[in-house]
mmCIF file of C-alpha atoms in Angstrom:
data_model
loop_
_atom_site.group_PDB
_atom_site.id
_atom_site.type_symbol
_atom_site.label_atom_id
_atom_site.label_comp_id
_atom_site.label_asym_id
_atom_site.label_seq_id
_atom_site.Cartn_x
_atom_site.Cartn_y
_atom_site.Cartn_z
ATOM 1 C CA UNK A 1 0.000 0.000 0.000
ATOM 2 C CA UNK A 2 1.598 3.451 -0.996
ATOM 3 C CA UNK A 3 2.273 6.187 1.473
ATOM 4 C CA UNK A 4 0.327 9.267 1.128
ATOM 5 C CA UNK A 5 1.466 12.786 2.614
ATOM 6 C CA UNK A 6 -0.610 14.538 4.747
ATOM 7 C CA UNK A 7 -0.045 18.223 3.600
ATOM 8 C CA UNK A 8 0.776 20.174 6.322
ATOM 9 C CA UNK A 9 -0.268 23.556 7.547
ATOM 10 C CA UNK A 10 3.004 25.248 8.164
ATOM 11 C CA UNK A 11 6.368 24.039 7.107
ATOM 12 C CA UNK A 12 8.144 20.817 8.624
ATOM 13 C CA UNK A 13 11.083 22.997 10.949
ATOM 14 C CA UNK A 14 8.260 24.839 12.770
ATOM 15 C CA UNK A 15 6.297 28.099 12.294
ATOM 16 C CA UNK A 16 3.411 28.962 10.272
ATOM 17 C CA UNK A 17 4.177 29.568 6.075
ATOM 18 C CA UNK A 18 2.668 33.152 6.684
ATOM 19 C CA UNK A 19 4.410 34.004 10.104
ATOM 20 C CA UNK A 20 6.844 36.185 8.907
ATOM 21 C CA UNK A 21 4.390 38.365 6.605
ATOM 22 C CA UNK A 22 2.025 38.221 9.416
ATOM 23 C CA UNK A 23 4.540 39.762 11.871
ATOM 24 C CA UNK A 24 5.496 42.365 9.404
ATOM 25 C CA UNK A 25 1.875 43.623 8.792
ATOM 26 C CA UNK A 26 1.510 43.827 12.855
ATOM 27 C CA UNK A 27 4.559 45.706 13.024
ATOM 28 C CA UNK A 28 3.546 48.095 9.777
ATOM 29 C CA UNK A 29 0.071 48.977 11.506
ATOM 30 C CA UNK A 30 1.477 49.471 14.929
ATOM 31 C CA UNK A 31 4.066 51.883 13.489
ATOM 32 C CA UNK A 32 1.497 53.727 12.382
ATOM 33 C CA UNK A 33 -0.693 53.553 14.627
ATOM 34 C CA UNK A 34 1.984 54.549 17.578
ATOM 35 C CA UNK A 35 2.980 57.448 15.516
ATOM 36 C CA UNK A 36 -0.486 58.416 15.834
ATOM 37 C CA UNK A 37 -1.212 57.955 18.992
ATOM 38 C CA UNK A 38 1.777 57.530 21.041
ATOM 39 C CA UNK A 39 1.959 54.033 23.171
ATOM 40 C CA UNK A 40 0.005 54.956 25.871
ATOM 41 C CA UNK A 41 -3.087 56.068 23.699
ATOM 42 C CA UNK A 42 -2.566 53.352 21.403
ATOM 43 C CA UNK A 43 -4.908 50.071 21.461
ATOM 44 C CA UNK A 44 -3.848 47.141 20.911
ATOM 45 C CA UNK A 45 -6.940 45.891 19.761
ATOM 46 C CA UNK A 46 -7.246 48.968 16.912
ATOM 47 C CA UNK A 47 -3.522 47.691 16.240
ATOM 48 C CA UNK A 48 -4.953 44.297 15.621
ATOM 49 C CA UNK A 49 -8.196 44.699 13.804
ATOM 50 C CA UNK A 50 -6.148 47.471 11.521
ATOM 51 C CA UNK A 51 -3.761 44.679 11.301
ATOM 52 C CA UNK A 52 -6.189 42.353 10.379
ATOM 53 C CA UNK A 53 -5.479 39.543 13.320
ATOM 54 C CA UNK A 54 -6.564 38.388 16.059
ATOM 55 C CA UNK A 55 -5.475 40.420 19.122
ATOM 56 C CA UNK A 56 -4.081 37.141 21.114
ATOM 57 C CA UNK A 57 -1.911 37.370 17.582
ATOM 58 C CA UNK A 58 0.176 40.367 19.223
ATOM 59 C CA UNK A 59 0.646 38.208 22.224
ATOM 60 C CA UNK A 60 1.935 35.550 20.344
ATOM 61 C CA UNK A 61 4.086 37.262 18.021
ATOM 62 C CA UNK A 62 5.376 40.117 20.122
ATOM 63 C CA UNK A 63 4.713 38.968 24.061
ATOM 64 C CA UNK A 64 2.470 42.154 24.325
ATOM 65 C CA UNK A 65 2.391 46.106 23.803
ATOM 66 C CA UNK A 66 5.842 46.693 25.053
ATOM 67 C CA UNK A 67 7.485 43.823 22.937
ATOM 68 C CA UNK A 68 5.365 44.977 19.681
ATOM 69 C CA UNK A 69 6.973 48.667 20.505
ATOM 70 C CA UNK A 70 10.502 46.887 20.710
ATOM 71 C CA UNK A 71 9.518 45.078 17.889
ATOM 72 C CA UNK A 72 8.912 48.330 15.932
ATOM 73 C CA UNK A 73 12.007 50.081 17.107
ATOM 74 C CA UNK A 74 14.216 47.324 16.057
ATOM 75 C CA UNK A 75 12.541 47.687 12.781
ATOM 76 C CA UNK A 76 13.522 51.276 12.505
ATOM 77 C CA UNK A 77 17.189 50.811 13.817
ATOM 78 C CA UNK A 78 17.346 48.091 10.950
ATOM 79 C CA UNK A 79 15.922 50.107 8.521
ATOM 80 C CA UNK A 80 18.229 53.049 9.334
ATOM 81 C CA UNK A 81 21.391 50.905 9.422
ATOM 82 C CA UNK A 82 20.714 49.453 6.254
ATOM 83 C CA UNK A 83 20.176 53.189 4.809
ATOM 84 C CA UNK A 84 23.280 54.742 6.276
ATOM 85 C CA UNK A 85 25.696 51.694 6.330
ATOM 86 C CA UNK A 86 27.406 52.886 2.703
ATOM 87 C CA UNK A 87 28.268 56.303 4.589
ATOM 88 C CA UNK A 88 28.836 54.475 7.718
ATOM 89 C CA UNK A 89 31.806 52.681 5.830
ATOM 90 C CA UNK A 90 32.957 54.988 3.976
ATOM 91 C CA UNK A 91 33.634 57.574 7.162
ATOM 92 C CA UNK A 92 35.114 54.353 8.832
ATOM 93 C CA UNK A 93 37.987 53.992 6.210
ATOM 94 C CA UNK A 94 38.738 57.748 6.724
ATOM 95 C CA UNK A 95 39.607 57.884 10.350
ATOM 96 C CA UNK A 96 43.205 58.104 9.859
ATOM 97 C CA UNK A 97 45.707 61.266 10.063
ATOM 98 C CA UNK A 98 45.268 63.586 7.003
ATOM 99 C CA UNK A 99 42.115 62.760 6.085
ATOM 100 C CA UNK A 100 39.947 65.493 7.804
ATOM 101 C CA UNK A 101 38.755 67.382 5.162
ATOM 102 C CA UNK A 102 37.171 63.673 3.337
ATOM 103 C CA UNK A 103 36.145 62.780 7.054
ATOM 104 C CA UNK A 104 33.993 66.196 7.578
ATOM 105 C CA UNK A 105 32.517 64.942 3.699
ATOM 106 C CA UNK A 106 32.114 61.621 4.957
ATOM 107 C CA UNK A 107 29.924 62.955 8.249
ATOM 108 C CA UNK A 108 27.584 65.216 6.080
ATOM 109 C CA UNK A 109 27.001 62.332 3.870
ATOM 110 C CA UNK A 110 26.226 60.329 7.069
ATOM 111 C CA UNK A 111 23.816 62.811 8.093
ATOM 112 C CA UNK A 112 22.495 63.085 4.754
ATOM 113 C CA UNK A 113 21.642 59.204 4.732
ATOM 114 C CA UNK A 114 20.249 59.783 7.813
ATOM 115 C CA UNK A 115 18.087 62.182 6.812
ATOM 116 C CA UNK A 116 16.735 60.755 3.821
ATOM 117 C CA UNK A 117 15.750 57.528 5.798
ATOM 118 C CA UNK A 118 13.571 59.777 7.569
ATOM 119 C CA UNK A 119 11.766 61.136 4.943
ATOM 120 C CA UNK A 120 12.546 58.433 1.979
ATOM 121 C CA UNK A 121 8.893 56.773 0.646
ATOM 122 C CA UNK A 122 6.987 54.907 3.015
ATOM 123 C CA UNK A 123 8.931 55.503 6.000
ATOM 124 C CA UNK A 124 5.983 58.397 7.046
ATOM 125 C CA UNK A 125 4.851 56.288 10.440
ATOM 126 C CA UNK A 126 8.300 55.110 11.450
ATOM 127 C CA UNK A 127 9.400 59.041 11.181
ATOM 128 C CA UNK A 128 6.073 60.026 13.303
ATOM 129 C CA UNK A 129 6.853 56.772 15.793
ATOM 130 C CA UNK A 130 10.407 58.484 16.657
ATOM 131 C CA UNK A 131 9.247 61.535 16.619
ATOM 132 C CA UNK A 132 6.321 60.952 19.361
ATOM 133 C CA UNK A 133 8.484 58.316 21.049
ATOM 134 C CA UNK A 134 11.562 60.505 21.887
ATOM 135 C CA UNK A 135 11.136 63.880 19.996
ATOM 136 C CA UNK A 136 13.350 65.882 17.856
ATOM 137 C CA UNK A 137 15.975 66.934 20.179
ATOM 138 C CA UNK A 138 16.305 63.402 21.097
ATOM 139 C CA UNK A 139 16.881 62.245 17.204
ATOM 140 C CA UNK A 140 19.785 64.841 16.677
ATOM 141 C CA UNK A 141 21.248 63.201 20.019
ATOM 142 C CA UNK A 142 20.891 59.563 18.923
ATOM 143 C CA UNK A 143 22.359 60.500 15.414
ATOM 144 C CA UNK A 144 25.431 61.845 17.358
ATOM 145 C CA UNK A 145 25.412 58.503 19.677
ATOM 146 C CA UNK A 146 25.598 56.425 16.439
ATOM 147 C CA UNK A 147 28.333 58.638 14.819
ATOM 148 C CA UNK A 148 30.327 57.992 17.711
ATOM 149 C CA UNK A 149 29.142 54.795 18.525
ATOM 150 C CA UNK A 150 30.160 53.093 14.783
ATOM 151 C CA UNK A 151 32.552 55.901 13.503
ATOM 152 C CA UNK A 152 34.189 56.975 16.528
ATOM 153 C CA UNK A 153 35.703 60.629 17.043
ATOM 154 C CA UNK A 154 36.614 61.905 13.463
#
């Protein structure tokens, strides 16, 4: 008698097929929605009907409010990373003697990457999510903390 397959919901090393897309819509609706309304005012239940889950889904995924707004910062810093990681390189290799006048280049190109990120296409809630999370002041500080941080002193 032949063996038949039982097809299977979610792949054979663990998860569900759509977890990952999923996860990402959660996190796309709850940037939005906490640039909105800051985390305090925001619902997790508007998060997950705009989301179109289940709220025990932001439980699952994220462990709660707090993780899905750790969640949604670590998809910023990863966003911004992958934006200013050319610049970041670039005013790496020029941190020797003699090389001030490329370095200061290097910085403004830095800070233009930065920059951009914040206002490149689709990156509206994750700007307003910073914005009401920390405030502007607090943005020109953690740019500095990451110059210094991955460049060091030029």
């Amino acid at each position: 008698m032949p063996i038949t397959r039982i097809k299977r919901r979610h792949p054979e090393d663990g998860g569900y097929a759509r977890g990952e897309e999923t996860r990402a819509r959660i996190i796309t609706t709850a940037l939005r929605v906490f640039g909105e309304e800051g985390f305090n005012k925001a619902s997790t239940r508007r998060i997950a009907a705009d989301a179109g889950v289940n709220p025990p889904a932001l439980q699952y995924y994220f462990g709660g409010k707090e993780g899905l707004h750790r969640a949604c910062a670590q998809f910023i810093i990863d966003r911004v990373m992958t934006i200013v990681s050319p610049a970041l390189a670039l005013a790496r290799e020029l941190k020797a003697p003699g090389q001030r006048e490329r370095a200061d280049e290097a910085l403004c190109g830095l800070l233009d990457a930065m920059a951009d990120g914040l206002v490149a296409a689709g990156s509206e809630s994750w700007s307003r999510f910073i914005i009401r999370g920390i405030g502007v002041v607090s943005v020109i500080i953690l740019a500095i903390i990451v110059i210094f941080t991955f460049v060091g002193p030029l």
